[in-house]
PDB file of C-alpha atoms in Angstrom:
ATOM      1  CA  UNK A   1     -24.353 118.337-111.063  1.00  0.00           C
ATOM      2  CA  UNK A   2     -20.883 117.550-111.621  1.00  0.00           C
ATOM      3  CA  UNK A   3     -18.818 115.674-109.279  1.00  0.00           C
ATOM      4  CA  UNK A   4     -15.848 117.263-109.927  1.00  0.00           C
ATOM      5  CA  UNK A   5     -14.318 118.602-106.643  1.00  0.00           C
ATOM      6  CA  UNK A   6     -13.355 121.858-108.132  1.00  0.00           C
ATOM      7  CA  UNK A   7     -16.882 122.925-109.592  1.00  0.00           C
ATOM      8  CA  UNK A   8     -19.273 124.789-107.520  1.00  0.00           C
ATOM      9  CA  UNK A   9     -22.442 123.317-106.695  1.00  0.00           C
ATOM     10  CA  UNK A  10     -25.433 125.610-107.125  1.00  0.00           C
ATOM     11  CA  UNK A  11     -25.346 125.778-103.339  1.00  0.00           C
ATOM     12  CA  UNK A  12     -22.144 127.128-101.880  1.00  0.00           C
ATOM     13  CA  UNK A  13     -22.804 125.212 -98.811  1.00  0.00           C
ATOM     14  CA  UNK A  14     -23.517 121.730 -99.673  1.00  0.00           C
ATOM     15  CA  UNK A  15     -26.090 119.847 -97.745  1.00  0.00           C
ATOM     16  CA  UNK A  16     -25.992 116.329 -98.568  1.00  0.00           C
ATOM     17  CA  UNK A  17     -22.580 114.177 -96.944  1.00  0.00           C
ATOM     18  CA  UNK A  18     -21.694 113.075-101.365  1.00  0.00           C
ATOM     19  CA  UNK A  19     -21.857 116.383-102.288  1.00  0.00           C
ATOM     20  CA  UNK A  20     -18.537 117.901-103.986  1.00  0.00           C
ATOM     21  CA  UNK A  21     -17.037 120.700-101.992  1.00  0.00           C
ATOM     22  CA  UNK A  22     -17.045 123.474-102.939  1.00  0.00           C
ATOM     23  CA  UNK A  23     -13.845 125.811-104.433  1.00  0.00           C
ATOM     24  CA  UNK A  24     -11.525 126.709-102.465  1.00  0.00           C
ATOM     25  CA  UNK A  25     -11.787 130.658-101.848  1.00  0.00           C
ATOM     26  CA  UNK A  26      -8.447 131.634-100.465  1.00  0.00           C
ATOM     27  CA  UNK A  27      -7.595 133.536-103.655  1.00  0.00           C
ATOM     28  CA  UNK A  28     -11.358 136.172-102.631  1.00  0.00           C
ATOM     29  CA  UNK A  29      -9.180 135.987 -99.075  1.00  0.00           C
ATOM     30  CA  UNK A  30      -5.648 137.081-100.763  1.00  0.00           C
ATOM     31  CA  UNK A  31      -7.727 139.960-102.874  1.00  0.00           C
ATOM     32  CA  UNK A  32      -9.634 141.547-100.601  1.00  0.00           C
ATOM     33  CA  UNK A  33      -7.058 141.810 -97.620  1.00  0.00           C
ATOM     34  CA  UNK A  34      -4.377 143.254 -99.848  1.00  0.00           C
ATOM     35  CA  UNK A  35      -7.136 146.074-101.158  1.00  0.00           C
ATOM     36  CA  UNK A  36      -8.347 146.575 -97.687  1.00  0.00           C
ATOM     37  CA  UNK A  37      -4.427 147.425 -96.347  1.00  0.00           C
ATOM     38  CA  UNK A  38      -3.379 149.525 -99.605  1.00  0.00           C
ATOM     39  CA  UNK A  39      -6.736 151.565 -99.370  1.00  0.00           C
ATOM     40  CA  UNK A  40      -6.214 151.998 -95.101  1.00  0.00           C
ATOM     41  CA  UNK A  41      -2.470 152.318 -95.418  1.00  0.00           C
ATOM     42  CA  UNK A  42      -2.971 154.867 -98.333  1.00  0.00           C
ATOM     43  CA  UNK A  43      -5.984 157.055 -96.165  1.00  0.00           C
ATOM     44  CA  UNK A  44      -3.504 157.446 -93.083  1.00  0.00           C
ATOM     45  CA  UNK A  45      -0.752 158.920 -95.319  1.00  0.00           C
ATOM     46  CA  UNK A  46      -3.163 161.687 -96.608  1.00  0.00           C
ATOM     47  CA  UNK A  47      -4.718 161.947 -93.554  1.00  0.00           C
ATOM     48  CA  UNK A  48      -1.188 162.695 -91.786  1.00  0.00           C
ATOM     49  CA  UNK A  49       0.254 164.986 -94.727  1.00  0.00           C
ATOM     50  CA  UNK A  50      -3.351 167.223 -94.809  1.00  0.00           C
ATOM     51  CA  UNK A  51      -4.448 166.932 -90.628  1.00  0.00           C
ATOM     52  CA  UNK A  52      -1.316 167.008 -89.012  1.00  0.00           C
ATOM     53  CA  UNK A  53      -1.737 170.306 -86.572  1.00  0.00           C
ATOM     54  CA  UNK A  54      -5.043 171.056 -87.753  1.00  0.00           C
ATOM     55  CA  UNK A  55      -8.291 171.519 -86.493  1.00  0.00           C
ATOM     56  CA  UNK A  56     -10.727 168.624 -87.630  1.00  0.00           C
ATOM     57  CA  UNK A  57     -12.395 169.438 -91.090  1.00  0.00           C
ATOM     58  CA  UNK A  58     -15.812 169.867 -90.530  1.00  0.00           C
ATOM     59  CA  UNK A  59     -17.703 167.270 -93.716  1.00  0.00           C
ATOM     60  CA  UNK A  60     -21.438 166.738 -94.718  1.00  0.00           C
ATOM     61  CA  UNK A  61     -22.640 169.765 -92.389  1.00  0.00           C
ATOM     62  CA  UNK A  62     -21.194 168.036 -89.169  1.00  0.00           C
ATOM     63  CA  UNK A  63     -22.226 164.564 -89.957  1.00  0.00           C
ATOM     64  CA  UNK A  64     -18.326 163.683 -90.072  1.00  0.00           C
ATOM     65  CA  UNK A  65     -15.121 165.427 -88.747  1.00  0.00           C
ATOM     66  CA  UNK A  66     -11.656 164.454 -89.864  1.00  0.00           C
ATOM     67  CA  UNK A  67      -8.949 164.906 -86.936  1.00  0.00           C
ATOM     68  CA  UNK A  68      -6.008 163.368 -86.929  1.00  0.00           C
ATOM     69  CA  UNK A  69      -5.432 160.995 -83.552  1.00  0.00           C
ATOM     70  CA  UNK A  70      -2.637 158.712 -82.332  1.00  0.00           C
ATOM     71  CA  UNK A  71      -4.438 156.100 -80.254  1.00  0.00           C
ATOM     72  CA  UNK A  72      -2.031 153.859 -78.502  1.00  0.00           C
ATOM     73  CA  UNK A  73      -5.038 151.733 -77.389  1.00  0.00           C
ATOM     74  CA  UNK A  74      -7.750 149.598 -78.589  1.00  0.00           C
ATOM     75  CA  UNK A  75     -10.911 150.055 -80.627  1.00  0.00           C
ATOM     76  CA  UNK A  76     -12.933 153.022 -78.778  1.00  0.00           C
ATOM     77  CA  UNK A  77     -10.098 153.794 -76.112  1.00  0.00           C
ATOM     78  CA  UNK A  78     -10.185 151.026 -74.237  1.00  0.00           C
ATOM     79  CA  UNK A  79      -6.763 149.739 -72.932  1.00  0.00           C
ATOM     80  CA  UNK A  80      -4.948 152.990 -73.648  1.00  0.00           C
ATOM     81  CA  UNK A  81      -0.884 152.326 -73.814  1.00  0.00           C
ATOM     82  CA  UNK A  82      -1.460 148.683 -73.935  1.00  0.00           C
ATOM     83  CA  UNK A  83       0.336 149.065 -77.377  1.00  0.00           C
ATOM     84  CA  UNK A  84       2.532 145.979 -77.297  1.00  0.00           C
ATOM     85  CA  UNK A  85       0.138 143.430 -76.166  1.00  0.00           C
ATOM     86  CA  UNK A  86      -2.039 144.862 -79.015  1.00  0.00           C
ATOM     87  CA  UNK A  87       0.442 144.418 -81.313  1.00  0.00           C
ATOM     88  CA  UNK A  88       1.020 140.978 -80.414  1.00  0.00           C
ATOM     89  CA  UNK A  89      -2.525 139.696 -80.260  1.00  0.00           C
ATOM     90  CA  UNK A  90      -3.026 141.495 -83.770  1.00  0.00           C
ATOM     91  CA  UNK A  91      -0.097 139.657 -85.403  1.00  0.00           C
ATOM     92  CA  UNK A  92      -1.834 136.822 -83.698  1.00  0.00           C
ATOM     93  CA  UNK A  93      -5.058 136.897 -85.739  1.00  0.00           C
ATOM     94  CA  UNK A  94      -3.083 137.377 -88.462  1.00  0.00           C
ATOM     95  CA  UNK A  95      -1.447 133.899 -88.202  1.00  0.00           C
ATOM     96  CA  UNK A  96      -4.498 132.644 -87.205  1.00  0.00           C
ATOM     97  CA  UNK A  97      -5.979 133.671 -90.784  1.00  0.00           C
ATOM     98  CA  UNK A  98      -3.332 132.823 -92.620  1.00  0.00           C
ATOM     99  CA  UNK A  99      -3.535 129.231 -90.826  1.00  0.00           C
ATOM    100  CA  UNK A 100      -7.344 128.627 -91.295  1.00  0.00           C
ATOM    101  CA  UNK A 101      -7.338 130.269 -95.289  1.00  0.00           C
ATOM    102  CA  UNK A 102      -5.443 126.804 -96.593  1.00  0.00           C
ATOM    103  CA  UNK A 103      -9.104 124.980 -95.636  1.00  0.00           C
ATOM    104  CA  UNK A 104     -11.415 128.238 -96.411  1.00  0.00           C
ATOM    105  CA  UNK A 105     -14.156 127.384 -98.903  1.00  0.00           C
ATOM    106  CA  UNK A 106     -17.078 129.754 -97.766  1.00  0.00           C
ATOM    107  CA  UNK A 107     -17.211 133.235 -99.471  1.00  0.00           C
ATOM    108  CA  UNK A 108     -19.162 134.807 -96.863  1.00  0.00           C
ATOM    109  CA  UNK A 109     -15.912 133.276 -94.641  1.00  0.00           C
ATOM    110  CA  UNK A 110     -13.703 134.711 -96.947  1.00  0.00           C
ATOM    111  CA  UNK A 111     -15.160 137.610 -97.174  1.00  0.00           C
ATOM    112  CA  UNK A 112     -14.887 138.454 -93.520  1.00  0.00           C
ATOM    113  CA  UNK A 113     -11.568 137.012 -93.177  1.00  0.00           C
ATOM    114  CA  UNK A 114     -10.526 138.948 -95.880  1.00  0.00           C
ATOM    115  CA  UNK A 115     -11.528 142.230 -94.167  1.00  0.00           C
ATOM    116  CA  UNK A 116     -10.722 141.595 -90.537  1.00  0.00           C
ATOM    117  CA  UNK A 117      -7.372 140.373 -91.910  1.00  0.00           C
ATOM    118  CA  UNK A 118      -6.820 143.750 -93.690  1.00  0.00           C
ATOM    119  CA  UNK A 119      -7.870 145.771 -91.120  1.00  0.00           C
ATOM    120  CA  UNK A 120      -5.509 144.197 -88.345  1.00  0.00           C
ATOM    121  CA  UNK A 121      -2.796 144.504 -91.007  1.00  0.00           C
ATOM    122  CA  UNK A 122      -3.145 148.546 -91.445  1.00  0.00           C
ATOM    123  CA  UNK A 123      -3.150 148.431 -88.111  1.00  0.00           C
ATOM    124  CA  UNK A 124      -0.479 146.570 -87.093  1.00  0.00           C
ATOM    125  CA  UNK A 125       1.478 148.334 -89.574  1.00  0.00           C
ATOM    126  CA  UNK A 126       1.070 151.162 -87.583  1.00  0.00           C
ATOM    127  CA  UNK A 127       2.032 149.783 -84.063  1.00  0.00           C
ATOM    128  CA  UNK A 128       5.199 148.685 -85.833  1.00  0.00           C
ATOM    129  CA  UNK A 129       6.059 151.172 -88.033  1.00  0.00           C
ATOM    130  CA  UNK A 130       4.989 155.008 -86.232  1.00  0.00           C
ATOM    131  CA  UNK A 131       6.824 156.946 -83.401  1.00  0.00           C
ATOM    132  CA  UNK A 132       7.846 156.317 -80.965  1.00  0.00           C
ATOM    133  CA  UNK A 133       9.020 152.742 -81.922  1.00  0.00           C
ATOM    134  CA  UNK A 134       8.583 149.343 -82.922  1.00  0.00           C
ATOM    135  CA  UNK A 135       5.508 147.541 -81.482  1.00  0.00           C
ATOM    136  CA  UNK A 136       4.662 151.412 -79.688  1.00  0.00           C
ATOM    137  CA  UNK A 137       3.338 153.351 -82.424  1.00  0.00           C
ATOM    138  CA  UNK A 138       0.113 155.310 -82.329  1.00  0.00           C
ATOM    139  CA  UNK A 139      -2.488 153.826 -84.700  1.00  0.00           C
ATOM    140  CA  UNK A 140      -3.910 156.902 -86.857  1.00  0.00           C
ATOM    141  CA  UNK A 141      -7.234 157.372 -86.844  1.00  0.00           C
ATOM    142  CA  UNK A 142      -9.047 160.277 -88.256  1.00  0.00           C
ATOM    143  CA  UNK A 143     -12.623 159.626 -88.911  1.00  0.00           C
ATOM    144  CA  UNK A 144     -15.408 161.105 -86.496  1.00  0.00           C
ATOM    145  CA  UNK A 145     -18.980 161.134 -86.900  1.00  0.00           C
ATOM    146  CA  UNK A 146     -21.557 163.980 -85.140  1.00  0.00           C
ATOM    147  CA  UNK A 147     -18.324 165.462 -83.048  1.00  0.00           C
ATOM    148  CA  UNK A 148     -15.026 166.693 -84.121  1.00  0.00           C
ATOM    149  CA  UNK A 149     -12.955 164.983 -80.993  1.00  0.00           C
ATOM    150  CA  UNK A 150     -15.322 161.369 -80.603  1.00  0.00           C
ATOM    151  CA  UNK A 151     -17.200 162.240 -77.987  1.00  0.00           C
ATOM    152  CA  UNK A 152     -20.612 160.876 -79.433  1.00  0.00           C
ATOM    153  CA  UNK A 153     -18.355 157.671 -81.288  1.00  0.00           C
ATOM    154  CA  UNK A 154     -15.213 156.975 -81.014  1.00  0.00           C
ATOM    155  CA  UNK A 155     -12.557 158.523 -83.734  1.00  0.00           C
ATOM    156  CA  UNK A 156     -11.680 155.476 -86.214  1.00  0.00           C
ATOM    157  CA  UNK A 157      -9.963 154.673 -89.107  1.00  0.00           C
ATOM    158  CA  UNK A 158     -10.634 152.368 -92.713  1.00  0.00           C
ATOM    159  CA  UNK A 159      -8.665 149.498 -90.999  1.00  0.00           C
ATOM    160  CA  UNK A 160     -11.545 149.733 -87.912  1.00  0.00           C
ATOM    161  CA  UNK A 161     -14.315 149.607 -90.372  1.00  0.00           C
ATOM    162  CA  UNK A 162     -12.819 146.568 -91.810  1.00  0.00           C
ATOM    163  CA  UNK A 163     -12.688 144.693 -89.026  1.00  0.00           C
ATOM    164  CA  UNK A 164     -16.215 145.598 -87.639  1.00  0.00           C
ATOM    165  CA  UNK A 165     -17.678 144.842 -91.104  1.00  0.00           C
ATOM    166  CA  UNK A 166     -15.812 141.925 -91.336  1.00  0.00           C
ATOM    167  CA  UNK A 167     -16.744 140.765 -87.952  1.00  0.00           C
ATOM    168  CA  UNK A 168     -20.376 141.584 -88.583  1.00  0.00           C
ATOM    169  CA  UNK A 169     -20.172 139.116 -91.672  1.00  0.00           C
ATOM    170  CA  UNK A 170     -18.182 136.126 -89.684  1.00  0.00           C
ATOM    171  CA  UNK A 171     -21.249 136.343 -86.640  1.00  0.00           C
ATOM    172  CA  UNK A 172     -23.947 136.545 -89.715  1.00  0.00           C
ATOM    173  CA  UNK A 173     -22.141 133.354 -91.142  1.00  0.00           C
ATOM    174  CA  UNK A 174     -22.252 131.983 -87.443  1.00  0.00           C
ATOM    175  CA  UNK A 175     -25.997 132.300 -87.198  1.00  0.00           C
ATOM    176  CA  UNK A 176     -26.841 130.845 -90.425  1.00  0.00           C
ATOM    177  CA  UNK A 177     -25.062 127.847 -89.206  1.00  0.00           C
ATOM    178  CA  UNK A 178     -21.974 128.420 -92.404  1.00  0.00           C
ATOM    179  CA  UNK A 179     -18.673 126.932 -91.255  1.00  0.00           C
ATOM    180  CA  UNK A 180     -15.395 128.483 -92.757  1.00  0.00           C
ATOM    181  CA  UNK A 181     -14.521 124.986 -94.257  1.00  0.00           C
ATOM    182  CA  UNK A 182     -17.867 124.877 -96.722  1.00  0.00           C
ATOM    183  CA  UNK A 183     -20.016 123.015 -94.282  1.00  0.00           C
ATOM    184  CA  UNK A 184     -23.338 123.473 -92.776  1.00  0.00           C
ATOM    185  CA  UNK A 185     -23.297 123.149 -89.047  1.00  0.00           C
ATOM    186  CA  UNK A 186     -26.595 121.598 -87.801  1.00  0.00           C
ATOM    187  CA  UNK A 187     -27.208 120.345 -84.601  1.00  0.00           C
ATOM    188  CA  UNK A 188     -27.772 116.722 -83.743  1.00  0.00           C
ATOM    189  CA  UNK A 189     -31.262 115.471 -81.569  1.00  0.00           C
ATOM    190  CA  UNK A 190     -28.557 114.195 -78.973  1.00  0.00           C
ATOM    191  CA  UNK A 191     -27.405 118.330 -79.140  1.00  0.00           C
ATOM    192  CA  UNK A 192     -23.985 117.785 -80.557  1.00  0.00           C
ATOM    193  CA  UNK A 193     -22.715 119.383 -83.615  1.00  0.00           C
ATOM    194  CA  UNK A 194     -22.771 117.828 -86.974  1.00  0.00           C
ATOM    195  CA  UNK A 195     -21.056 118.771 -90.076  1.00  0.00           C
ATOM    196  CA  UNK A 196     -23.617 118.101 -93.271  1.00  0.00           C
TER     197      UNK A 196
END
């Protein structure tokens, strides 16, 4: 094994304290929350130019609907016309990324960063950017599943999928005890935390 700091053990989460650390993966970070915003930002543009006064396109035999909703609220209505706190506490975990990714050296981390980080950009985007104003606009979302109006799941959009994948991954790394920063968390006999 080498001891070079910048080669990747076979483990990406080293377990004994001489162990080299592993690489640093903000560039995985910088890729995947770039794709995630182009393919979300993209998706909203076609789904406004083709849905816009339309009923919702039936898909798959009425496994999926496509209409087109402005939700001024959170994820699955909650907090409806709560717009510009929402916009603030999404430009929030953006900085909050963006802060953490300089000591990010897990790619299951970076991973779900790099989604949830997407997915509150295409967002955000759209609290900034859509009518009626800045830090007011309607978030598109246009993906239903099993009804065409959400009534059996809330309507969605790529950006929401992001971040629920995303935070899926970040609680998985959580329970396997993976730390953002390359370490293994592991619990002490006196019950404090330990870094390995």
């Amino acid at each position: 094994m080498s001891t070079d700091p910048n080669t990747e053990p076979d483990d990406d989460q080293p377990d004994r304290p001489d162990a080299p650390l592993p690489k640093r993966r903000v560039l995985l970070l910088a890729v995947i929350a770039p794709l995630v915003l182009a393919l979300d930002l993209v998706s909203k543009m076609i789904a406004v130019e083709n849905l816009e006064g339309r009923d919702p396109v039936e898909l798959l035999g009425g496994l999926l609907y496509l209409p087109l909703i402005r939700n001024t609220g959170a994820a699955f209505g909650l907090a409806e016309g709560w717009t510009v706190i929402l916009a603030l506490i999404a430009a929030g975990v953006v900085v909050f990324i963006l802060w953490i990714a300089r000591r990010l050296r897990s790619v299951g981390w970076a991973v779900g960063l790099g989604l949830v980080l997407g997915g509150a950009m295409g967002n955000l985007v759209d609290r900034i950017f859509r009518a009626p104003g800045p830090l007011r606009g309607g978030v598109v979302d246009f993906i239903s599943v099993l009804d065409p109006w959400g009534n059996v799941f809330p309507v969605f959009n790529l950006a929401d999928s992001a971040i629920c994948v995303g935070g899926g991954v970040i609680v998985l790394m959580a329970l396997l005890q993976r730390d953002y920063d390359g370490t293994r968390v592991e619990k002490n006999p006196s019950g404090k935390k330990a870094g390995a």
